[in-house]
Coordinates of C-alpha atoms and ligand atoms in Angstrom, one line a residue:
X490 CA 15.1 27.8 -48.5
X491 CA 16.3 25.0 -50.0
X492 CA 13.2 21.8 -50.3
X493 CA 15.5 19.0 -50.3
X494 CA 19.1 18.5 -48.9
X495 CA 21.3 15.0 -48.9
X496 CA 23.5 14.5 -46.0
X497 CA 26.8 13.1 -48.0
X498 CA 27.6 11.5 -44.6
X499 CA 26.8 8.7 -41.9
X500 CA 26.2 8.0 -38.0
X501 CA 25.9 10.5 -35.6
X502 CA 26.6 13.7 -37.3
X503 CA 24.0 12.5 -40.7
X504 CA 21.6 12.2 -37.5
X505 CA 22.0 15.6 -36.1
X506 CA 22.0 17.1 -39.3
X507 CA 18.5 15.7 -40.6
X508 CA 17.2 16.8 -37.3
X509 CA 17.2 20.4 -38.2
X510 CA 16.2 19.8 -41.7
X511 CA 13.4 18.1 -40.5
X512 CA 12.3 20.9 -37.8
X513 CA 12.5 23.5 -40.2
X514 CA 10.2 21.2 -42.8
X515 CA 13.3 20.4 -45.3
X516 CA 13.1 17.4 -46.8
X517 CA 16.0 15.1 -45.3
X518 CA 17.9 12.3 -48.0
X519 CA 20.1 10.6 -46.8
X520 CA 22.8 8.0 -48.6
X521 CA 24.3 5.0 -46.9
X522 CA 26.9 2.0 -48.0
X523 CA 25.8 -1.2 -48.0
X524 CA 26.5 -2.1 -44.5
X525 CA 24.8 0.7 -43.3
X526 CA 22.0 -0.5 -44.8
X527 CA 19.7 -0.6 -41.3
X528 CA 21.5 2.4 -39.5
X529 CA 19.9 5.1 -37.8
X530 CA 21.0 7.8 -40.5
X531 CA 18.9 5.8 -43.0
X532 CA 15.7 4.9 -40.6
X533 CA 15.7 8.7 -39.4
X534 CA 16.0 10.2 -42.6
X535 CA 12.6 11.1 -44.8
X536 CA 14.2 9.5 -48.1
X537 CA 17.4 7.2 -48.1
X538 CA 19.4 5.8 -51.5
X539 CA 21.8 3.2 -51.9
X540 CA 25.8 3.8 -52.4
X541 CA 27.0 1.0 -54.9
X542 CA 30.3 -0.5 -53.6
X543 CA 32.3 -2.2 -51.3
X544 CA 35.2 -0.1 -49.8
X545 CA 34.5 4.0 -48.2
X546 CA 36.2 5.1 -50.7
X547 CA 33.6 3.5 -53.6
X548 CA 30.9 5.1 -51.5
X549 CA 30.7 7.6 -48.6
X550 CA 34.0 9.4 -50.4
X551 CA 33.2 8.7 -53.7
X552 CA 31.8 12.3 -54.7
X553 CA 30.3 11.5 -58.5
X554 CA 28.2 8.9 -57.3
X555 CA 27.1 11.4 -54.7
X556 CA 26.1 14.2 -57.2
X557 CA 24.7 11.3 -59.7
X558 CA 21.8 10.7 -56.7
X559 CA 21.5 14.2 -55.7
X560 CA 20.8 15.0 -59.5
X561 CA 18.7 12.3 -60.2
X562 CA 16.5 13.2 -56.9
X563 CA 15.9 17.1 -57.0
X564 CA 18.6 17.6 -54.1
X565 CA 19.1 21.6 -53.8
X566 CA 22.0 21.3 -51.3
X567 CA 24.3 18.9 -49.9
X568 CA 25.6 19.1 -46.3
X569 CA 28.4 17.1 -45.7
X570 CA 28.8 16.7 -41.7
X571 CA 32.4 16.8 -41.0
X572 CA 35.3 13.7 -42.3
X573 CA 34.4 11.9 -45.5
X574 CA 34.0 14.8 -48.2
X575 CA 33.4 17.8 -46.0
X576 CA 37.2 19.1 -46.7
X577 CA 37.6 18.6 -50.5
X578 CA 37.4 21.1 -52.9
X579 CA 37.0 18.6 -55.6
X580 CA 33.5 17.8 -54.0
X581 CA 32.5 21.8 -53.3
X582 CA 33.7 22.5 -56.6
X583 CA 31.7 19.5 -58.0
X584 CA 28.6 20.5 -56.2
X585 CA 29.1 24.1 -57.8
X586 CA 29.0 22.8 -61.5
X587 CA 25.9 21.1 -61.0
X588 CA 23.9 23.6 -59.5
X589 CA 23.7 22.0 -56.3
X590 CA 24.2 24.1 -52.9
X591 CA 27.5 23.0 -50.9
X592 CA 26.6 23.7 -47.1
X593 CA 30.2 24.8 -46.4
X594 CA 32.8 27.3 -47.5
X595 CA 33.6 27.9 -51.1
X596 CA 36.1 25.6 -52.8
X597 CA 38.9 28.1 -52.8
X598 CA 39.0 28.8 -49.4
X599 CA 38.5 24.8 -48.5
X600 CA 41.8 24.0 -50.9
X601 CA 43.7 26.8 -49.1
X602 CA 43.4 26.1 -45.5
X603 CA 43.7 22.7 -46.7
X604 CA 47.2 23.6 -47.0
X605 CA 48.8 23.9 -44.0
X606 CA 51.5 26.2 -45.3
X607 CA 49.1 28.1 -47.3
X608 CA 47.0 28.6 -44.4
X609 CA 50.6 29.6 -42.3
X610 CA 51.7 32.2 -45.3
X611 CA 48.2 33.9 -45.2
X612 CA 47.6 33.8 -41.5
X613 CA 51.1 35.4 -41.1
X614 CA 50.2 38.1 -43.6
X615 CA 47.5 38.9 -41.8
X616 CA 49.5 39.6 -38.4
X617 CA 47.6 36.3 -36.5
X618 CA 50.2 34.9 -34.2
X619 CA 51.9 31.4 -35.5
X620 CA 53.4 28.6 -34.0
X621 CA 57.8 29.3 -35.0
X622 CA 58.7 26.9 -37.5
X623 CA 60.1 26.5 -41.0
X624 CA 59.3 25.1 -44.9
X625 CA 61.3 22.5 -45.7
X626 CA 60.2 21.9 -49.4
X627 CA 63.3 23.7 -50.8
X628 CA 66.3 23.5 -48.5
X629 CA 69.5 21.0 -48.4
X630 CA 69.5 18.7 -45.1
X631 CA 72.6 21.4 -43.4
X632 CA 70.2 24.0 -44.1
X633 CA 67.5 22.7 -42.5
X634 CA 69.5 21.3 -39.1
X635 CA 70.8 24.3 -38.7
X636 CA 67.1 26.5 -39.1
X637 CA 65.8 23.9 -37.2
X638 CA 68.9 24.2 -34.8
X639 CA 67.8 27.8 -34.8
X640 CA 64.2 27.2 -33.2
X641 CA 65.4 24.7 -31.0
X642 CA 64.2 21.1 -30.1
X643 CA 62.2 19.4 -29.6
X644 CA 60.0 20.3 -32.9
X645 CA 57.3 18.6 -34.5
X646 CA 57.0 17.8 -38.1
X647 CA 53.8 17.6 -39.8
X648 CA 52.0 17.0 -43.4
X649 CA 51.0 20.3 -45.1
X650 CA 47.7 18.3 -46.1
X651 CA 47.4 16.9 -42.7
X652 CA 44.7 16.3 -40.4
X653 CA 42.5 14.0 -37.9
X654 CA 46.0 13.7 -35.9
X655 CA 48.0 11.9 -38.9
X656 CA 51.4 12.7 -40.3
X657 CA 52.6 14.3 -37.2
X658 CA 56.0 13.5 -35.7
X659 CA 58.0 14.4 -32.7
X660 CA 61.4 15.0 -32.8
X661 CA 63.3 15.3 -29.2
X662 CA 66.8 15.8 -31.0
X663 CA 68.5 16.6 -33.8
X664 CA 69.7 12.8 -34.2
X665 CA 66.0 12.1 -34.6
X666 CA 65.4 14.6 -37.4
X667 CA 66.2 12.6 -40.4
X668 CA 64.5 10.3 -39.8
X669 CA 61.4 11.3 -39.0
X670 CA 60.6 14.0 -41.5
X671 CA 61.3 10.5 -44.1
X672 CA 59.2 8.8 -41.8
X673 CA 56.4 11.6 -41.6
X674 CA 56.8 12.0 -45.8
X675 CA 56.3 8.2 -46.1
X676 CA 52.9 8.5 -43.6
X677 CA 51.4 12.1 -45.3
X678 CA 52.0 10.3 -49.0
X679 CA 50.2 7.2 -48.2
X680 CA 47.4 9.3 -46.0
X681 CA 47.0 12.3 -48.4
X682 CA 48.8 11.5 -51.3
X683 CA 51.0 14.5 -50.7
X684 CA 54.7 14.3 -49.2
X685 CA 55.3 18.2 -48.7
X686 CA 56.0 18.3 -44.7
X687 CA 56.9 21.3 -42.7
X688 CA 58.6 21.6 -39.0
X689 CA 57.0 23.6 -36.0
X690 CA 58.4 24.5 -32.6
X691 CA 56.7 21.9 -30.1
X692 CA 54.8 23.7 -27.7
X693 CA 55.7 22.1 -24.3
X694 CA 51.9 21.1 -22.4
X695 CA 49.9 23.2 -24.3
X696 CA 46.8 23.8 -24.6
X697 CA 44.5 23.5 -27.5
X698 CA 42.2 26.4 -27.5
X699 CA 39.9 27.1 -30.7
X700 CA 37.5 29.4 -32.1
X701 CA 33.8 29.1 -33.7
X702 CA 33.8 31.1 -36.4
X703 CA 30.5 31.8 -38.9
X704 CA 30.7 34.3 -42.0
X705 CA 27.9 34.6 -44.7
X706 CA 27.5 36.5 -48.3
X707 CA 26.9 39.3 -47.4
X708 CA 30.3 40.5 -45.4
X709 CA 29.1 39.5 -42.0
X710 CA 31.6 37.9 -39.9
X711 CA 31.6 36.7 -36.4
X712 CA 32.5 34.2 -33.9
X713 CA 30.9 32.1 -31.5
X714 CA 33.4 31.6 -28.5
X715 CA 36.0 29.9 -27.6
X716 CA 36.1 25.6 -26.8
X717 CA 38.7 24.0 -24.7
X718 CA 39.9 20.4 -26.5
X719 CA 42.8 19.9 -24.8
X720 CA 41.9 16.3 -23.8
X721 CA 43.3 14.4 -27.0
X722 CA 44.6 10.6 -27.5
X723 CA 46.9 10.4 -30.3
X724 CA 46.3 14.1 -31.5
X725 CA 42.7 13.4 -31.3
X726 CA 39.9 15.0 -29.3
X727 CA 37.9 13.3 -26.6
X728 CA 36.6 15.8 -23.8
X729 CA 35.6 19.4 -25.2
X730 CA 34.1 22.4 -23.2
X731 CA 33.0 26.4 -23.2
X732 CA 34.4 28.8 -22.1
X733 CA 37.7 27.4 -21.7
X734 CA 38.9 27.1 -17.8
X735 CA 42.4 28.8 -18.9
X736 CA 41.2 32.5 -20.3
X737 CA 40.4 35.8 -19.1
X738 CA 37.7 37.6 -20.7
X739 CA 40.7 40.2 -22.6
X740 CA 42.1 36.7 -23.8
X741 CA 38.6 35.7 -25.6
X742 CA 38.1 38.6 -26.6
X743 CA 41.8 39.1 -28.4
X744 CA 41.3 35.1 -29.3
X745 CA 38.0 36.0 -30.8
X746 CA 39.2 39.0 -32.4
X747 CA 42.0 37.4 -34.1
X748 CA 39.9 34.6 -35.3
X749 CA 37.7 36.9 -37.0
X750 CA 40.5 38.7 -38.5
X751 CA 41.7 35.7 -40.0
X752 CA 38.4 34.5 -41.4
X753 CA 38.2 37.8 -43.3
X754 CA 41.5 37.8 -44.9
X755 CA 40.4 34.8 -46.7
X756 CA 36.7 35.8 -47.2
X757 CA 35.5 32.7 -45.1
X758 CA 32.0 31.9 -45.4
X759 CA 29.4 29.8 -43.2
X760 CA 30.6 27.5 -40.4
X761 CA 34.6 27.0 -39.2
X762 CA 36.7 27.0 -36.9
X763 CA 40.0 28.1 -36.2
X764 CA 42.2 26.5 -33.9
X765 CA 44.9 27.8 -31.5
X766 CA 47.4 26.2 -29.4
X767 CA 48.0 28.5 -26.0
X768 CA 51.1 28.0 -24.4
X769 CA 51.5 28.7 -20.8
X770 CA 52.1 31.7 -20.1
X771 CA 49.0 32.5 -22.3
X772 CA 50.4 33.2 -25.9
X773 CA 48.6 31.9 -28.2
X774 CA 49.6 30.4 -31.8
X775 CA 47.0 29.8 -35.1
X776 CA 47.3 26.1 -35.7
X777 CA 45.0 25.4 -38.5
X778 CA 41.1 26.5 -39.9
X779 CA 39.3 23.5 -40.6
X780 CA 36.6 24.4 -42.8
X781 CA 33.1 22.7 -41.5
X782 CA 31.2 21.8 -38.7
X783 CA 33.3 20.4 -36.1
X784 CA 32.3 17.4 -33.5
X785 CA 32.3 19.7 -30.9
X786 CA 29.7 22.5 -32.3
X787 CA 27.3 21.2 -29.9
X788 CA 29.3 22.3 -26.9
X789 CA 28.8 25.9 -28.9
X790 CA 24.9 25.4 -29.5
X791 CA 24.7 25.0 -25.6
X792 CA 26.2 28.0 -24.1
X793 CA 24.8 30.4 -27.1
X794 CA 21.9 28.8 -27.7
X795 CA 22.4 28.3 -31.4
X796 CA 21.3 26.0 -33.6
X797 CA 24.8 26.3 -35.9
X798 CA 23.2 24.2 -38.6
X799 CA 20.1 26.2 -39.2
X800 CA 22.5 28.9 -39.6
X801 CA 24.4 27.2 -42.1
X802 CA 21.3 26.5 -44.0
X803 CA 20.9 29.9 -44.3
X804 CA 24.3 31.3 -45.2
X805 CA 23.8 28.2 -47.7
X806 CA 20.8 30.1 -49.1
X807 CA 22.7 33.4 -49.3
X808 CA 20.8 34.7 -46.6
X809 CA 22.2 37.1 -43.5
X810 CA 23.4 35.1 -40.5
X811 CA 20.8 34.9 -37.8
X812 CA 22.9 37.1 -35.6
X813 CA 25.3 39.6 -34.7
X814 CA 28.8 39.3 -32.9
X815 CA 26.9 41.7 -29.9
X816 CA 23.7 39.1 -30.0
X817 CA 25.7 36.5 -29.2
X818 CA 26.3 35.6 -25.3
X819 CA 28.1 32.5 -23.5
X820 CA 25.8 31.2 -21.1
X821 CA 26.9 28.7 -18.4
X822 CA 29.2 25.8 -19.2
X823 CA 29.4 22.8 -21.7
X824 CA 31.0 20.1 -22.0
X825 CA 31.2 17.4 -24.5
X826 CA 32.4 13.5 -24.2
X827 CA 32.8 11.5 -27.3
X828 CA 31.8 8.1 -26.7
X829 CA 33.6 5.6 -28.6
X830 CA 32.9 2.0 -28.5
X831 CA 36.4 0.7 -27.8
X832 CA 38.4 -0.5 -25.0
X833 CA 40.6 1.4 -22.9
X834 CA 42.1 -1.4 -21.1
X835 CA 43.3 -3.2 -24.8
X836 CA 45.1 0.0 -26.0
X837 CA 41.5 1.6 -26.9
X838 CA 41.2 -1.4 -29.2
X839 CA 38.1 -0.8 -30.8
X840 CA 35.2 -3.0 -30.1
X841 CA 32.7 -4.3 -32.4
X842 CA 29.3 -6.3 -32.2
X843 CA 25.6 -5.4 -31.9
X844 CA 24.1 -3.4 -29.6
X845 CA 21.9 -5.4 -27.4
X846 CA 20.9 -2.5 -25.3
X847 CA 21.5 1.7 -26.0
X848 CA 19.5 3.8 -23.0
X849 CA 21.0 7.0 -22.9
X850 CA 21.1 9.5 -19.9
X851 CA 17.7 11.5 -20.1
X852 CA 17.6 14.5 -18.1
X853 CA 17.0 18.3 -18.6
X854 CA 20.4 19.6 -20.2
X855 CA 21.7 16.7 -21.3
X856 CA 21.9 16.3 -24.6
X857 CA 23.0 13.0 -26.3
X858 CA 23.4 12.9 -30.3
X859 CA 23.4 9.4 -31.6
X860 CA 24.4 7.7 -34.5
X861 CA 23.5 4.8 -32.8
X862 CA 20.3 2.5 -31.5
X863 CA 19.7 -1.0 -29.5
X864 CA 19.8 -3.0 -32.4
X865 CA 23.0 -1.4 -34.3
X866 CA 25.8 -2.7 -35.8
X867 CA 29.1 -1.2 -35.1
X868 CA 31.5 -2.8 -37.3
X869 CA 34.7 -2.5 -38.4
X870 CA 34.2 -0.3 -41.7
X871 CA 33.8 2.9 -40.1
X872 CA 34.9 5.5 -36.9
X873 CA 34.4 3.4 -33.9
X874 CA 32.6 6.9 -32.2
X875 CA 28.9 5.6 -31.3
X876 CA 27.5 9.1 -30.1
X877 CA 28.3 12.2 -28.4
X878 CA 27.4 13.1 -24.5
X879 CA 27.1 17.0 -23.9
X880 CA 25.8 19.1 -20.9
X881 CA 25.0 22.2 -19.9
X882 CA 25.3 24.0 -16.2
X883 CA 25.3 27.2 -15.0
X884 CA 28.9 26.7 -13.5
X885 CA 31.7 24.6 -14.9
X886 CA 31.0 22.9 -11.4
X887 CA 27.3 21.9 -11.9
X888 CA 28.6 20.8 -15.5
X889 CA 31.0 18.8 -14.4
X890 CA 28.8 17.0 -11.9
X891 CA 26.4 16.7 -14.3
X892 CA 28.5 15.1 -16.8
X893 CA 29.4 12.4 -14.2
X894 CA 26.0 11.3 -13.6
X895 CA 25.4 11.1 -17.2
X896 CA 28.1 9.6 -17.7
X897 CA 27.1 6.7 -14.9
X898 CA 23.8 6.8 -16.3
X899 CA 24.9 5.8 -20.1
X900 CA 23.6 2.0 -20.6
X901 CA 25.4 0.5 -23.4
X902 CA 25.4 -2.9 -24.1
X903 CA 27.0 -5.6 -26.6
X904 CA 30.5 -3.8 -27.1
X905 CA 32.6 -2.3 -25.3
X906 CA 32.8 1.6 -24.8
X907 CA 35.0 4.1 -23.1
X908 CA 32.5 5.4 -20.8
X909 CA 34.1 4.3 -17.8
X910 CA 37.4 5.8 -18.8
X911 CA 35.3 9.3 -19.7
X912 CA 34.2 9.0 -16.3
X913 CA 37.5 8.4 -14.5
X914 CA 38.9 12.0 -16.5
X915 CA 36.1 13.9 -15.8
X916 CA 36.2 13.3 -12.3
X917 CA 39.9 13.5 -12.2
X918 CA 41.0 16.3 -9.8
X919 CA 43.5 18.0 -11.9
X920 CA 40.4 17.8 -14.4
X921 CA 38.2 18.9 -12.0
X922 CA 40.7 22.0 -11.1
X923 CA 40.7 22.8 -15.0
X924 CA 44.4 21.8 -15.1
X925 CA 44.5 21.0 -18.5
X926 CA 46.9 20.2 -21.7
X927 CA 47.2 18.6 -24.7
X928 CA 49.3 15.4 -22.4
X929 CA 47.0 15.2 -19.7
X930 CA 45.8 11.7 -20.1
X931 CA 49.7 10.6 -20.4
X932 CA 50.7 12.6 -17.5
X933 CA 48.2 11.6 -15.1
X934 CA 48.2 8.2 -16.7
X935 CA 44.2 8.1 -16.3
X936 CA 42.9 4.7 -16.7
X937 CA 39.5 2.8 -15.8
X938 CA 40.1 0.4 -12.9
X939 CA 40.4 -3.3 -13.5
X940 CA 36.4 -3.9 -12.7
X941 CA 35.2 -1.3 -15.4
X942 CA 34.0 -2.7 -17.5
X943 CA 31.2 -4.5 -14.7
X944 CA 29.0 -1.7 -15.5
X945 CA 27.0 0.7 -12.4
X946 CA 24.3 -1.0 -11.0
X947 CA 21.9 0.9 -13.2
X948 CA 22.9 -1.2 -16.4
X949 CA 21.9 -4.0 -13.9
X950 CA 18.4 -2.9 -13.3
X951 CA 18.5 -1.5 -17.0
X952 CA 19.2 -5.0 -18.8
X953 CA 16.4 -6.1 -16.7
X954 CA 14.0 -4.1 -16.7
X955 CA 14.1 -2.7 -13.6
X956 CA 11.8 0.0 -12.0
X957 CA 14.0 0.8 -9.4
X958 CA 14.6 4.5 -9.3
X959 CA 18.3 5.5 -10.7
X960 CA 18.7 7.4 -7.3
X961 CA 18.5 4.3 -5.7
X962 CA 20.9 2.5 -7.7
X963 CA 23.3 5.6 -8.2
X964 CA 23.9 4.9 -4.3
X965 CA 24.6 1.3 -4.9
X966 CA 27.4 2.0 -7.2
X967 CA 28.9 4.9 -5.8
X968 CA 29.2 3.0 -2.0
X969 CA 32.7 1.7 -2.4
X970 CA 31.9 -1.4 -1.7
X971 CA 29.3 -2.0 -3.6
X972 CA 30.6 -4.0 -6.0
X973 CA 31.9 -6.8 -3.9
X974 CA 28.8 -7.0 -2.1
X975 CA 26.0 -7.0 -4.8
X976 CA 25.9 -10.0 -6.9
X977 CA 24.6 -8.8 -10.0
X978 CA 27.7 -6.8 -10.0
X979 CA 30.3 -9.4 -9.9
X980 CA 31.2 -12.2 -12.5
X981 CA 30.6 -10.4 -15.3
X982 CA 26.9 -12.3 -15.8
X983 CA 25.5 -9.2 -17.4
X984 CA 27.4 -9.8 -20.6
X985 CA 25.0 -12.8 -20.8
X986 CA 22.7 -10.2 -22.3
Ligands
ADP856 P1 37.7 17.6 -35.0 O1 38.8 18.9 -34.4 O2 36.6 17.9 -35.4 O3 37.3 16.3 -34.1 P2 39.3 15.9 -36.2 O4 40.2 17.1 -36.9 O5 39.6 15.0 -35.2 O6 38.1 17.0 -36.4 O7 38.5 15.4 -37.7 C1 36.8 15.3 -37.7 C2 36.6 13.6 -38.3 O8 36.9 13.7 -39.5 C3 37.6 12.3 -37.9 O9 36.6 11.4 -37.7 C4 38.8 12.3 -38.9 O10 38.6 11.0 -38.5 C5 38.0 12.9 -39.9 N1 39.3 13.5 -40.6 C6 39.9 14.3 -40.1 N2 41.0 14.6 -41.5 C7 40.5 13.6 -42.0 C8 41.5 13.8 -43.2 N3 42.6 14.3 -43.9 N4 40.8 12.1 -43.9 C9 40.1 11.3 -44.0 N5 39.1 12.1 -42.1 C10 39.4 12.8 -42.0
ADP857 P1 45.2 18.0 -37.6 O1 45.2 18.7 -38.8 O2 45.7 16.8 -37.3 O3 43.6 18.4 -36.4 P2 46.7 19.9 -35.9 O4 47.9 20.9 -36.8 O5 45.4 20.8 -35.3 O6 46.5 18.4 -36.8 O7 47.1 19.7 -34.5 C1 46.4 18.3 -33.7 C2 47.2 18.5 -32.2 O8 48.1 18.5 -32.1 C3 46.3 19.7 -31.8 O9 45.3 19.7 -31.3 C4 47.8 19.5 -30.6 O10 47.6 18.7 -29.8 C5 49.1 19.3 -31.3 N1 50.1 20.2 -31.6 C6 49.9 20.4 -33.2 N2 50.7 21.4 -33.1 C7 51.3 21.9 -31.8 C8 53.0 22.1 -31.8 N3 53.2 23.2 -32.8 N4 53.3 21.9 -30.1 C9 52.8 21.3 -29.4 N5 51.6 20.4 -29.5 C10 50.9 20.9 -30.8
MG858 MG1 43.0 20.2 -35.3

């Protein structure tokens, strides 16, 4: 096994990878840009090295510099986390060329799956259902117009190199097509340096259901069940769960088998996710493969009781997977909510500043993967995701209740967060019933009540260092008139702390 592993990332995922490394007695080495010199991922690591440069492109995204640090400090392997260099085939190749193991799939697989057009072709050839659509690279405007009319509006224009919800345009009717394509091409060019786009039938009110896959270098490929990630804002997931309330055990088996078949078709090794879109009639279509550990992997860890980062290390080291399909069981139900420093009432404007008080909820079956702590600076330089809150319950009902409880007891002071917004979503009757689709937030117009920035009584208790039990305090905040009756909760005076 590796002795020294470098994590080419920051924030909660760097901290999370560090934890598994340290549990295994592997030295965790972090890198950081100047604004992160006091960041949690730097403090938790066994060693940390500065990345020279100003911008993200000059620091966390600069493969050569990270490789140079790795070589100078005898690194055996690099874990890329998600985002940044995780799906950069050139970087994976650079690692290989320098005798450093890249903890992820091969550069070839990353290249092919990073191109949605190649991915769709490979999946079609392997007999996996894909969303009906067409490629547009060599066609004239008139042919495209006819072909799209055959698919039927609305359609989506997507970037071949797309990711993170960028470069997608919804087209409602034919007279919008030309402009939408031109706009998508421009956006794709500036975001990914690649202006190829394609067109896909727009599935109405779909669910996003994805399958966690894992392969090793001995030819074993398994799936670790599904995650439903239908609660999205601007095509970005914010709440994920497993099992999906929408799928039967037969459908689960079919989707799992399709994902494994997809993984085998491309020679997949290490952790990955096959994303599908599920229409209202229960038909599923391939969307894309994410060739990395996913943000929402803890949901799967909870229901399978596996450490996916540990499995990634074993596979990267050339060992066999620590589980077989038959040994994997989906037990209970897990939910994840992404905690962002943003103001849900002001169009989700990112909120920056110093976190003056940070007390995540602590209880059995509640897991918090944090990238910050009290004293952390939240800046404009990076993604505003602060932490992930993950809960497990024997049933969906139990994990919903636990999530509501945990959100009410998550204290973050100094920056505005989406915690109250998440609670509104979780407690919404339609969410409780599992009636999810990717436009849930628009349809239900979920927004926090005007006073939501006033924290619940627990926050106040924490701010004052009060020893009052959380049980008592929860009662205070859950009584309908508690806010107007409680002097500490009016006037927003807590903000002064
Ligand atoms: P997940 O399905 O795990 O949520 P996302 O596609 O939302 O994955 O991406 C995870 C992270 O990686 C996010 O922080 C996102 O902003 C970032 N990301 C995804 N694709 C890209 C890309 N092409 N370029 C830069 N960052 C990206
Ligand atoms: P990205 O690489 O940005 O993650 P995806 O192709 O995975 O792009 O799509 C992201 C999200 O966009 C999906 O989860 C879904 O909400 C929506 N979406 C993508 N394709 C379609 C489609 N054909 N019909 C309806 N919604 C779609
Ligand atoms: Mg996707």
